[in-house]
PDB file of C-alpha atoms in Angstrom:
ATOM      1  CA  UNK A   1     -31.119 -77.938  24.398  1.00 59.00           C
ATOM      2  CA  UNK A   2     -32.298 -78.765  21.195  1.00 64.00           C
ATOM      3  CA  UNK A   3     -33.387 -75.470  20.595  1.00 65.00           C
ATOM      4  CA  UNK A   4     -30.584 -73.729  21.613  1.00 66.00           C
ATOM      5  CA  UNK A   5     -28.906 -73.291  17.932  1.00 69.00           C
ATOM      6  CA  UNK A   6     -31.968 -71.662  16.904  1.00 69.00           C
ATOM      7  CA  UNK A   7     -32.527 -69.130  19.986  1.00 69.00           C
ATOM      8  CA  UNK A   8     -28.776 -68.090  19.349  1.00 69.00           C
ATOM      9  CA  UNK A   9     -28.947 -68.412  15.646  1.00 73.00           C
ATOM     10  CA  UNK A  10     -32.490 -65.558  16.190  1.00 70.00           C
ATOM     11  CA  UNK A  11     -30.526 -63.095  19.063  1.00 74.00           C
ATOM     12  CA  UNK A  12     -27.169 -63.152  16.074  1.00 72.00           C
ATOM     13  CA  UNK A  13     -29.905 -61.627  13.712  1.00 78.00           C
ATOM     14  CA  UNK A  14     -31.288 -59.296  15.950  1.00 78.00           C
ATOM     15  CA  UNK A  15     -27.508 -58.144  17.147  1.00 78.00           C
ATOM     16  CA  UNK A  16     -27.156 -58.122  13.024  1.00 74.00           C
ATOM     17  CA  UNK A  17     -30.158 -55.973  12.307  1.00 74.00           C
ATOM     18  CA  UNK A  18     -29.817 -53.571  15.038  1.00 74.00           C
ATOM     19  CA  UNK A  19     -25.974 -52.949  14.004  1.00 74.00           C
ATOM     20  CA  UNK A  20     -27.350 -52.211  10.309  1.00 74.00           C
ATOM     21  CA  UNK A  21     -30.005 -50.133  11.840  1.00 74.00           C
ATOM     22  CA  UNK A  22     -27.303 -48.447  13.637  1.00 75.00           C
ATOM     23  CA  UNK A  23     -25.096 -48.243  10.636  1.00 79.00           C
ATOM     24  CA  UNK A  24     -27.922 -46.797   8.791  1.00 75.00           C
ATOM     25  CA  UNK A  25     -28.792 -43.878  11.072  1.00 77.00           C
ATOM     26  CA  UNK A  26     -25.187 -42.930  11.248  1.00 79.00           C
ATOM     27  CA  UNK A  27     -24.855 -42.754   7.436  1.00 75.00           C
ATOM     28  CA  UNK A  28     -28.080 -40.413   7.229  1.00 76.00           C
ATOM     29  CA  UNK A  29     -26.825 -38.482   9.807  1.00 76.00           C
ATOM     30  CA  UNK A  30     -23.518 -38.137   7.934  1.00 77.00           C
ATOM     31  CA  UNK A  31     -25.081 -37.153   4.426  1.00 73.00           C
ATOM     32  CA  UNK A  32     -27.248 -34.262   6.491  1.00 74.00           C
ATOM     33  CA  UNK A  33     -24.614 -32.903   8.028  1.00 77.00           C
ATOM     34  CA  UNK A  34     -22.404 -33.009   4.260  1.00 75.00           C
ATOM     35  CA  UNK A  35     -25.434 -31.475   2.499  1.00 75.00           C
ATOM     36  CA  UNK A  36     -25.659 -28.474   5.644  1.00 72.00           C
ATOM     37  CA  UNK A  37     -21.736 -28.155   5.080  1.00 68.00           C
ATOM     38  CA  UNK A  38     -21.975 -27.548   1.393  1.00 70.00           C
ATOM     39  CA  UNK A  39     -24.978 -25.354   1.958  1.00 69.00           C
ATOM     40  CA  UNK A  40     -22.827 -23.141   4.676  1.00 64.00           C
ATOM     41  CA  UNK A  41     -20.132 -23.057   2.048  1.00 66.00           C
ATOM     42  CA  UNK A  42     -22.217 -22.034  -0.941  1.00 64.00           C
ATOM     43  CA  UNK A  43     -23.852 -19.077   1.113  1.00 57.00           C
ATOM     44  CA  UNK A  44     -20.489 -18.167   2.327  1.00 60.00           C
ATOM     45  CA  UNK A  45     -18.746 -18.264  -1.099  1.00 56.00           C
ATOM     46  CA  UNK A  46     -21.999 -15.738  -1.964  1.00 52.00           C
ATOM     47  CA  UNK A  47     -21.494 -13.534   0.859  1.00 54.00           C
ATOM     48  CA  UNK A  48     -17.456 -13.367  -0.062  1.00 56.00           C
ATOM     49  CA  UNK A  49     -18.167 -12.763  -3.650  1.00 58.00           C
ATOM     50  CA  UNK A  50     -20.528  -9.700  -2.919  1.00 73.00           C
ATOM     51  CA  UNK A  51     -17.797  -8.665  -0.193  1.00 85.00           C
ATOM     52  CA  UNK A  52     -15.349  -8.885  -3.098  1.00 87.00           C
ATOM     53  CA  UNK A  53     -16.908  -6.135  -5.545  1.00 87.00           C
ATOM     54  CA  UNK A  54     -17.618  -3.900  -2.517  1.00 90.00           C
ATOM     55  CA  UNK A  55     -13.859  -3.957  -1.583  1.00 93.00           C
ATOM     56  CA  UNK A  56     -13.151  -4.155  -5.009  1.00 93.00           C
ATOM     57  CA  UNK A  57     -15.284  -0.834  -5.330  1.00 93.00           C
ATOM     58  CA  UNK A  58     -13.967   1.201  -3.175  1.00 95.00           C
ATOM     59  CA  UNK A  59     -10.230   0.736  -3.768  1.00 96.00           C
ATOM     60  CA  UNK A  60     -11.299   2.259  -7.614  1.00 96.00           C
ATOM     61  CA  UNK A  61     -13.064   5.030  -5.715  1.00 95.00           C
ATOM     62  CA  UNK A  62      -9.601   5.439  -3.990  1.00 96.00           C
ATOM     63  CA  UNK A  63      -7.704   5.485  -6.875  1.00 96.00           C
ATOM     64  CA  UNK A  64     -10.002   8.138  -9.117  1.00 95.00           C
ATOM     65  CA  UNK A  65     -10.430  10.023  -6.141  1.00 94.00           C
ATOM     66  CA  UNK A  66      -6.722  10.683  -4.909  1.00 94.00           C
ATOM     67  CA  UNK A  67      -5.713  10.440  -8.387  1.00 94.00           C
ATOM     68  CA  UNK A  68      -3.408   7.382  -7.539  1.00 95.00           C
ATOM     69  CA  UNK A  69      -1.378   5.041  -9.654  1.00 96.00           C
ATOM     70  CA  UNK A  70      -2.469   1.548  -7.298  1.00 97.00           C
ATOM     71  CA  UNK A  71      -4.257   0.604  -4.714  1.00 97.00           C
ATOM     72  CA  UNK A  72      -4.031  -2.822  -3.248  1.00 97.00           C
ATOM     73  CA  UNK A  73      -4.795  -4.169   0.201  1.00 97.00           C
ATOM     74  CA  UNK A  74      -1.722  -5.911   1.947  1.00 96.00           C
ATOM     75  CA  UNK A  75      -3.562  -8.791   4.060  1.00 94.00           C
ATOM     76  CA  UNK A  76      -1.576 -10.323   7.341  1.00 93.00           C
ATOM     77  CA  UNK A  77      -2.679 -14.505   7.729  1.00 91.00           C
ATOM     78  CA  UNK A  78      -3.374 -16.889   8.414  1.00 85.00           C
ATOM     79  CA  UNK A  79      -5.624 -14.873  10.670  1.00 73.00           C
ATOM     80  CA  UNK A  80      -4.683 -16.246  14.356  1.00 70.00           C
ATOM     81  CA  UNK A  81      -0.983 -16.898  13.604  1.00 75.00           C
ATOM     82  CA  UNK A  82       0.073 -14.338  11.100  1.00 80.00           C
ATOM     83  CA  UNK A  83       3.287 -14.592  10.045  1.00 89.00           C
ATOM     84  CA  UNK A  84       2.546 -14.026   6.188  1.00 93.00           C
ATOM     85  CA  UNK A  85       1.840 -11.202   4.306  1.00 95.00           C
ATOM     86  CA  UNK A  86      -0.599 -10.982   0.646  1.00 94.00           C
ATOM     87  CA  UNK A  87      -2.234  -8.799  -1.951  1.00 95.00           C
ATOM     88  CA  UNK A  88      -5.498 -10.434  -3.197  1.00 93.00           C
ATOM     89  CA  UNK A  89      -6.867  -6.882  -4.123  1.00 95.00           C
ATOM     90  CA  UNK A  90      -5.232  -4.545  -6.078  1.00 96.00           C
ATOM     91  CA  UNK A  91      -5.978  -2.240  -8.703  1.00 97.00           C
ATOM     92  CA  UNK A  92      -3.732   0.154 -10.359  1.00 95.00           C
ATOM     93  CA  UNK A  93      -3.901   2.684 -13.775  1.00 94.00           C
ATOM     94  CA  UNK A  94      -2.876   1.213 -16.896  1.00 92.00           C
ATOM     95  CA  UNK A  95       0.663   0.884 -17.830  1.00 90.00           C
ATOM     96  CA  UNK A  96       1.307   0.598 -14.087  1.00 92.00           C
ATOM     97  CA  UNK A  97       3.607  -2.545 -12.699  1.00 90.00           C
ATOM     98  CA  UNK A  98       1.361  -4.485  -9.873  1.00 92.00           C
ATOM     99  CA  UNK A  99       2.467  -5.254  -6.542  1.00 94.00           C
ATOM    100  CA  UNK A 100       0.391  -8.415  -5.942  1.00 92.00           C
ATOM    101  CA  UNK A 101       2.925 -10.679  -7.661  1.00 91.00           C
ATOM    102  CA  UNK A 102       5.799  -9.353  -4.927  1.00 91.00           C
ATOM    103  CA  UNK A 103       4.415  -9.638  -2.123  1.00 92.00           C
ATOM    104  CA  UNK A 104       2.753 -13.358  -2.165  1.00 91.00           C
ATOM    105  CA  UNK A 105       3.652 -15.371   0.732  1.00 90.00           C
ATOM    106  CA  UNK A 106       6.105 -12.405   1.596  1.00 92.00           C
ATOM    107  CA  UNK A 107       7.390 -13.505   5.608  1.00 93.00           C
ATOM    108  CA  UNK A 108       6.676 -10.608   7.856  1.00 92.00           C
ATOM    109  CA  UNK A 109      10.374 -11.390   9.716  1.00 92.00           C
ATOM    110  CA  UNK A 110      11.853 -10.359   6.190  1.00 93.00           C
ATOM    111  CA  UNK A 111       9.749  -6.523   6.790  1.00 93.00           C
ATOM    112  CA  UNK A 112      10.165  -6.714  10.607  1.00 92.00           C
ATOM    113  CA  UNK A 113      10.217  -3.087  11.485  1.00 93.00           C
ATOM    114  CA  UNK A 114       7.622  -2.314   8.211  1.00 94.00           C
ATOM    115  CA  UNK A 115       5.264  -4.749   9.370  1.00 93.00           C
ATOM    116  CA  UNK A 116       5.269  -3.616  12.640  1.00 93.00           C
ATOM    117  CA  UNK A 117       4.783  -0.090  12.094  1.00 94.00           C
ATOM    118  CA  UNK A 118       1.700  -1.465   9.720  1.00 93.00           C
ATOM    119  CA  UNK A 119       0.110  -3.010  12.288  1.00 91.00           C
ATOM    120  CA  UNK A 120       0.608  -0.205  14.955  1.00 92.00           C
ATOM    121  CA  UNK A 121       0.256   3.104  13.151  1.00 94.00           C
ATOM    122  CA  UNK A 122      -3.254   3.973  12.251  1.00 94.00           C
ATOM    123  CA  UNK A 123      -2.329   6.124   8.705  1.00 96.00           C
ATOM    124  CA  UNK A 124       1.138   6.852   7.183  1.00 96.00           C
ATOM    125  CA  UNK A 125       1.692   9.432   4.854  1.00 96.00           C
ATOM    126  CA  UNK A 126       5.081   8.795   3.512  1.00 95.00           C
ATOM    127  CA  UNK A 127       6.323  11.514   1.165  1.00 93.00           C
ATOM    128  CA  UNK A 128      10.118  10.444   0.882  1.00 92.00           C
ATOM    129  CA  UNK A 129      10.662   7.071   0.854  1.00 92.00           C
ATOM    130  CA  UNK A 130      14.465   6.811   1.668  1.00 90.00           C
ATOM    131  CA  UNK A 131      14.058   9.226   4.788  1.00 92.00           C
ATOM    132  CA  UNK A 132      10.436   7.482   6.455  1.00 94.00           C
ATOM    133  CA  UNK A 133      10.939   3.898   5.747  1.00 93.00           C
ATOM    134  CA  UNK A 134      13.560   2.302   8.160  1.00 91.00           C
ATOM    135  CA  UNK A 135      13.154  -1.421   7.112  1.00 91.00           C
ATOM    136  CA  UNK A 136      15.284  -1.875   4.200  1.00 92.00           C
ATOM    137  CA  UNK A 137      13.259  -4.500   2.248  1.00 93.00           C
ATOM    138  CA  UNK A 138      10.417  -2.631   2.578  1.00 93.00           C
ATOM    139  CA  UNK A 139      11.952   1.073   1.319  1.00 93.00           C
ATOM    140  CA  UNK A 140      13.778  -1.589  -2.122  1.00 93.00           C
ATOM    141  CA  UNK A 141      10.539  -3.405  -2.766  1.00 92.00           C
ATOM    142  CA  UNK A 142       8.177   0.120  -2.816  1.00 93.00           C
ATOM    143  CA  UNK A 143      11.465   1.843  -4.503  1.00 91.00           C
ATOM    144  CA  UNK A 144      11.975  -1.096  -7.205  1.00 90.00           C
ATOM    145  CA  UNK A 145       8.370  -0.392  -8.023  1.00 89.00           C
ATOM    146  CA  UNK A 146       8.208   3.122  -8.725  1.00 90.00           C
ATOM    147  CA  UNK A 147       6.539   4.411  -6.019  1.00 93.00           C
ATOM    148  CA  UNK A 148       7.775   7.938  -4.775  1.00 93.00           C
ATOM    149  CA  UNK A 149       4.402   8.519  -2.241  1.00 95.00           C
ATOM    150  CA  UNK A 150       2.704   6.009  -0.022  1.00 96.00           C
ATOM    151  CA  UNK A 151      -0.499   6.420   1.713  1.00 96.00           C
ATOM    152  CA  UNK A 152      -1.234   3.559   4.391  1.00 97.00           C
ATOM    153  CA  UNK A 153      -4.456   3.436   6.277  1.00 97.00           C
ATOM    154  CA  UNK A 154      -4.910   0.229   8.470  1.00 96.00           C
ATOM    155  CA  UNK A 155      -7.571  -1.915   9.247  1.00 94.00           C
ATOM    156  CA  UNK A 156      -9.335  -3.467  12.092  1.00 90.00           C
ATOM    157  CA  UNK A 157     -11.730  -5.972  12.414  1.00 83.00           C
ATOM    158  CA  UNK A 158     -14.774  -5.414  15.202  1.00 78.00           C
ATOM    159  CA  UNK A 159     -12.293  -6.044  17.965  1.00 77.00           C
ATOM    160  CA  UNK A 160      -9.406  -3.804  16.960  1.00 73.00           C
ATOM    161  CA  UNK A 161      -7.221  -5.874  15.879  1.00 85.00           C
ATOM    162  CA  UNK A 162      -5.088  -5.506  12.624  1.00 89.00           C
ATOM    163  CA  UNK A 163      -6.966  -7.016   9.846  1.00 91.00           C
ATOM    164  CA  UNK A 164      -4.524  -5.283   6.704  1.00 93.00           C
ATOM    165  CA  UNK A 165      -3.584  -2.078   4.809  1.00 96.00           C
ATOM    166  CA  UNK A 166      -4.850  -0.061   2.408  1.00 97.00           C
ATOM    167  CA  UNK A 167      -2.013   0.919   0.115  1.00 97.00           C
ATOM    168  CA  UNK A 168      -2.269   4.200  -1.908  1.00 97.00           C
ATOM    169  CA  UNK A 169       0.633   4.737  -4.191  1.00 96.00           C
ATOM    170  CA  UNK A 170       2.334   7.345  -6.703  1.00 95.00           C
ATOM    171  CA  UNK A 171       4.808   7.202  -8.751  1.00 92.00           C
ATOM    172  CA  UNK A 172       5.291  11.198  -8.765  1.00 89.00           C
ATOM    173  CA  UNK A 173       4.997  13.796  -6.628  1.00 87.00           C
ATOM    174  CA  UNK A 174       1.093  14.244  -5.230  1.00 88.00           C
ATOM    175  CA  UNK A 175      -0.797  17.752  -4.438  1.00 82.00           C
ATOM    176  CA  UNK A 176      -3.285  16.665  -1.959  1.00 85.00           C
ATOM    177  CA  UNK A 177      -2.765  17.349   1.299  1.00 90.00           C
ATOM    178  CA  UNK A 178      -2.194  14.470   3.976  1.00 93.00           C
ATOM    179  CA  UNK A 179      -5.905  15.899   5.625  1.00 94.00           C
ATOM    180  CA  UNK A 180      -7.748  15.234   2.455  1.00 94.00           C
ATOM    181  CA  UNK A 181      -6.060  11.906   1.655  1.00 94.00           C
ATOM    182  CA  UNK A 182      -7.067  10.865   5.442  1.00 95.00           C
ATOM    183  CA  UNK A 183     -10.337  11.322   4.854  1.00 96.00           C
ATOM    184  CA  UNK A 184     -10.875   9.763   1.579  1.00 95.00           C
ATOM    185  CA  UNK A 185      -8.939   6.762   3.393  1.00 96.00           C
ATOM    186  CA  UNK A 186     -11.024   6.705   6.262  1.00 95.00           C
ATOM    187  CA  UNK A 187     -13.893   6.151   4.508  1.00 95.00           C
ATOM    188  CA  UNK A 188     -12.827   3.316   2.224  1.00 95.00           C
ATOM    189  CA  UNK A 189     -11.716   1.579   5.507  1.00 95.00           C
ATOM    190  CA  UNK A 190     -14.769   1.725   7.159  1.00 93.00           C
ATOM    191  CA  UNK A 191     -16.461   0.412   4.376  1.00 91.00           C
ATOM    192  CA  UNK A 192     -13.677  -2.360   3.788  1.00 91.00           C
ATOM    193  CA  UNK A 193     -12.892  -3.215   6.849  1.00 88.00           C
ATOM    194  CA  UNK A 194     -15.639  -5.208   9.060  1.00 85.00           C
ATOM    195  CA  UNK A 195     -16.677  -7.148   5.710  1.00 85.00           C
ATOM    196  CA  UNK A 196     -12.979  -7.752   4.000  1.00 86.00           C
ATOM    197  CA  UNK A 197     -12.360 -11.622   3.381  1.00 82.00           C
ATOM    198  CA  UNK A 198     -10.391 -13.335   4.926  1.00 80.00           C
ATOM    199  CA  UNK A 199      -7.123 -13.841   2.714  1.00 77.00           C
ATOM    200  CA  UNK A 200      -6.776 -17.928   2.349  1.00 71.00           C
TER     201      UNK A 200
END
């Protein structure tokens, strides 16, 4: 019995030790996987960055090539429960008012019927405003901003499904016939489209 303190006093420092042991290994496991999270992130910012100038690329090619006044990308998210709709990329001639600012945030139940018609229709070619577009915040918003012509060619990600909308607008009266402006679309979206970022 007299030994008893001590035999208890030896298994409370084992229990001890193999609790810090414990503690320890779960700490080192935490830190790797931190350090393989940052590491995911870092490559991933790098891969969205060089996605960036290619989209970025090809909506100028868009723009000097159709002779447009902006181009922008209207993006549906968050992806999974889109109910939102955003410009991230946009670029327009100088002297030319931006659309990026108005639609931010912009709730696709406020351009039902425009949003719908977005995600369904493969390419739009909308040469008179007041007569093609039926949703009425839709046909003010693209009126308010000077545009008379709109060019929309949508996007699908590697299942089909609608991943945004290339935007091609005018503020006058274009030449170009809706065949050539397909094409030149066409092409920008299938470079855009399976590598375009997600919009967060």
């Amino acid at each position: 019995m007299e030994y008893l303190p001590a035999i208890i006093s030896a298994i409370g420092t084992i229990i001890a030790a193999w609790f810090a042991y414990n503690q320890y290994t779960k700490n080192k496991l935490t830190d790797l996987k931190i350090e393989q999270f940052k590491r995911d992130e870092e490559a991933r910012s790098n891969r969205r960055n060089d996605s960036s100038a290619i989209v970025f690329g090809e909506l100028w090619n868009v723009l000097y090539t159709l002779k447009a006044d902006r181009v922008y990308i209207v993006q549906p998210h968050p992806l999974g429960n889109e109910c939102l709709l955003s410009i991230y990329y946009e670029v327009k001639r100088k002297g030319v008012e931006g659309m990026r600012e108005k639609i931010h945030g912009l709730k696709m139940s406020e351009v039902a019927k425009f949003s719908a018609d977005m995600s369904k229709n493969l390419f739009m070619y909308i040469t008179d405003i007041d007569k093609q577009v039926q949703d009425k915040y839709a046909k003010a918003l693209l009126s308010s901003c000077g545009c008379d012509v709109a060019i929309v060619k949508r996007l699908n990600d590697n299942r089909y499904d609608w991943v945004g909308s290339i935007f091609c607008e005018f503020t006058r009266p274009i030449k170009m016939t809706e065949d050539e402006a397909r094409q030149v679309l066409h092409e920008a979206a299938m470079s855009i489209q399976y590598l375009l970022p997600e919009y967060k």
